[in-house]
Amino acid sequence: MSHRIKVLSPILALVALAAIACQTPAPSAPAAGGGGDTPKRGGIAVIATRDDPPTNWDPGYTSGITLHQVSTGIFGAGNFVRQCRNDVYTVCPYLAESWEAGTDLMTYTFKMREGVFWNDGTPFTPQDAVYWLDLTRGTQVGDKTRPAWIDVGTQQVQKAEVIDGNKVRVTLKERVPAFLDMMKTATINIAYPRHLFQPKIEAGDVRVGPSDVGFVSLGPYKLAKHEKGSLIQLRRNELYWEKDAKGEPLPYLDGIDFPVMKDLNTIVAAFRTGRLDGGARGTGFGLLPEQRQALDRTLPGQVQYAEIAGYRWHIAWNQLKQGPWQDLRVRKALGLWLDKRSGVQAVVGGQSFLHTVMDPRSGWPDPAWETWPSFNANTRDRDRADAKRLMSEAGLASGFEMDFFCRRSWVQICEWFQGDYSGLGVKLKLDLVDDATWTDRHRRGDFDGQIQIVTATFPELLEQHFGRTGLNAGGLLRHNDPQLVSMFRRFKDAQGDDARKQIYREVEKYVLQDQWYAISLFDELLAIPYRSYVKGLMPGPEEVNHNLDYATVWLDK
């Protein structure tokens, strides 16, 4: 019999959280065993990862799972705040033990935790926190520029300063009710040790990253070895500050070995033969139904599955580059033609469901979205006829060719819609690249069309993808549409979830049905295998990066 780790997505109550005037200190990490189990210390967990981390392991330039599967244990699972370990939707203190929010929601004063050290023994100070926050917003030395981070939260900050010795006061550019929820995002990590970064940047090395300073960091583990293309080893950071509910120091494990395995079948074979304790996270690495059934037959009662949704696939066209997609009729035709339900079967073996921009179970989408053109199964033939008519009206009855930008690890889904579009006469030339190249070119907007995953759990986070004009580095849409920017500005003054929901639904319809800037495909439900003796995982419901510091994981063997 297999075991299942499964949680569903509740509707959020973010404004209420952000408006709390004073946050009490965080509870200790929950006991990891559950059911009265006492966690066992020691041991090396062996968990697959799908590739080597891109760039120089800098979380400011990629939020991808290829980095965070292994780096979160090194950098830590948060910044001032984090997602609560047992609730991905709730804000918990992390390196700040408490905070106070101004009544105008434009200032936040964080009381920094004492007794925290970088893993080289240097104390972590409030000045370090301010330095990191300043650096996330970019800097310039001479003619060299370090760009700002791609996230939404840090880019709301106007000024950060140390006050009263151990406090950091953050002043925002404007009222942002969801600021704390933006900052709790699992991929916003304090990974820049001031005592090592500052001299290098002042000397002109503005693109310095964690790998350039020996991975000196704050998380529960230290990097012990990286054999590119083969193995990444983490070992316990004895200076890590966090304790569990019983006052025992974290992490429980002596370390984690991450063998680099770029193929799902290789991972399944290694898991079945006892060479892995856990599979890799990331799109294309969730088990197919037949693989899961085979493991259950081969290893009865020895396997559990983390079931994680939230990989919401989208296609988008670069509106900053010339091409047929500048014509609304062409964009609509591309959206109407694609048979999303065939992709659910072809790409993920049926382990998926259609969505708009947000998870349909969350309560955010328009209740009528399943009746919209391109979503409604009953109008499939009519949608395709309309697509051909629109292409003819645009003077492209014979179709056109275009380059399409795709991560190599996403080749299966890209080849699916490449084939599907051939019936419309659209010839996609797939530009397949590795993760490092994808990260660089994606930031520069060096593509015609792209596919990307949206994982936002509340609508304000979509500003990263939709709400900025120009390059919008890291986002899904590249556009110069002031109306989208105006829509997102309305979130700043929204009072309550009903108002926020109304704004989101206007954005949703504008992007997907009025302008057809993007095509929502389907939400991939990842089933990640772990041996039943792996305890304390606490996976999130729709956030694949949740609890990837593995601080509470232990081996019951």
Coordinates of C-alpha atoms in Angstrom, one line a residue, residues 99 239 321 349 351 436 488:
W99 CA 7.7 42.9 13.3
L239 CA 26.2 27.1 13.4
K321 CA 9.5 42.2 -30.9
G349 CA -0.5 11.3 -18.7
Q351 CA -2.2 14.1 -14.2
A436 CA 21.7 28.8 -17.5
F488 CA -2.1 46.3 -10.8

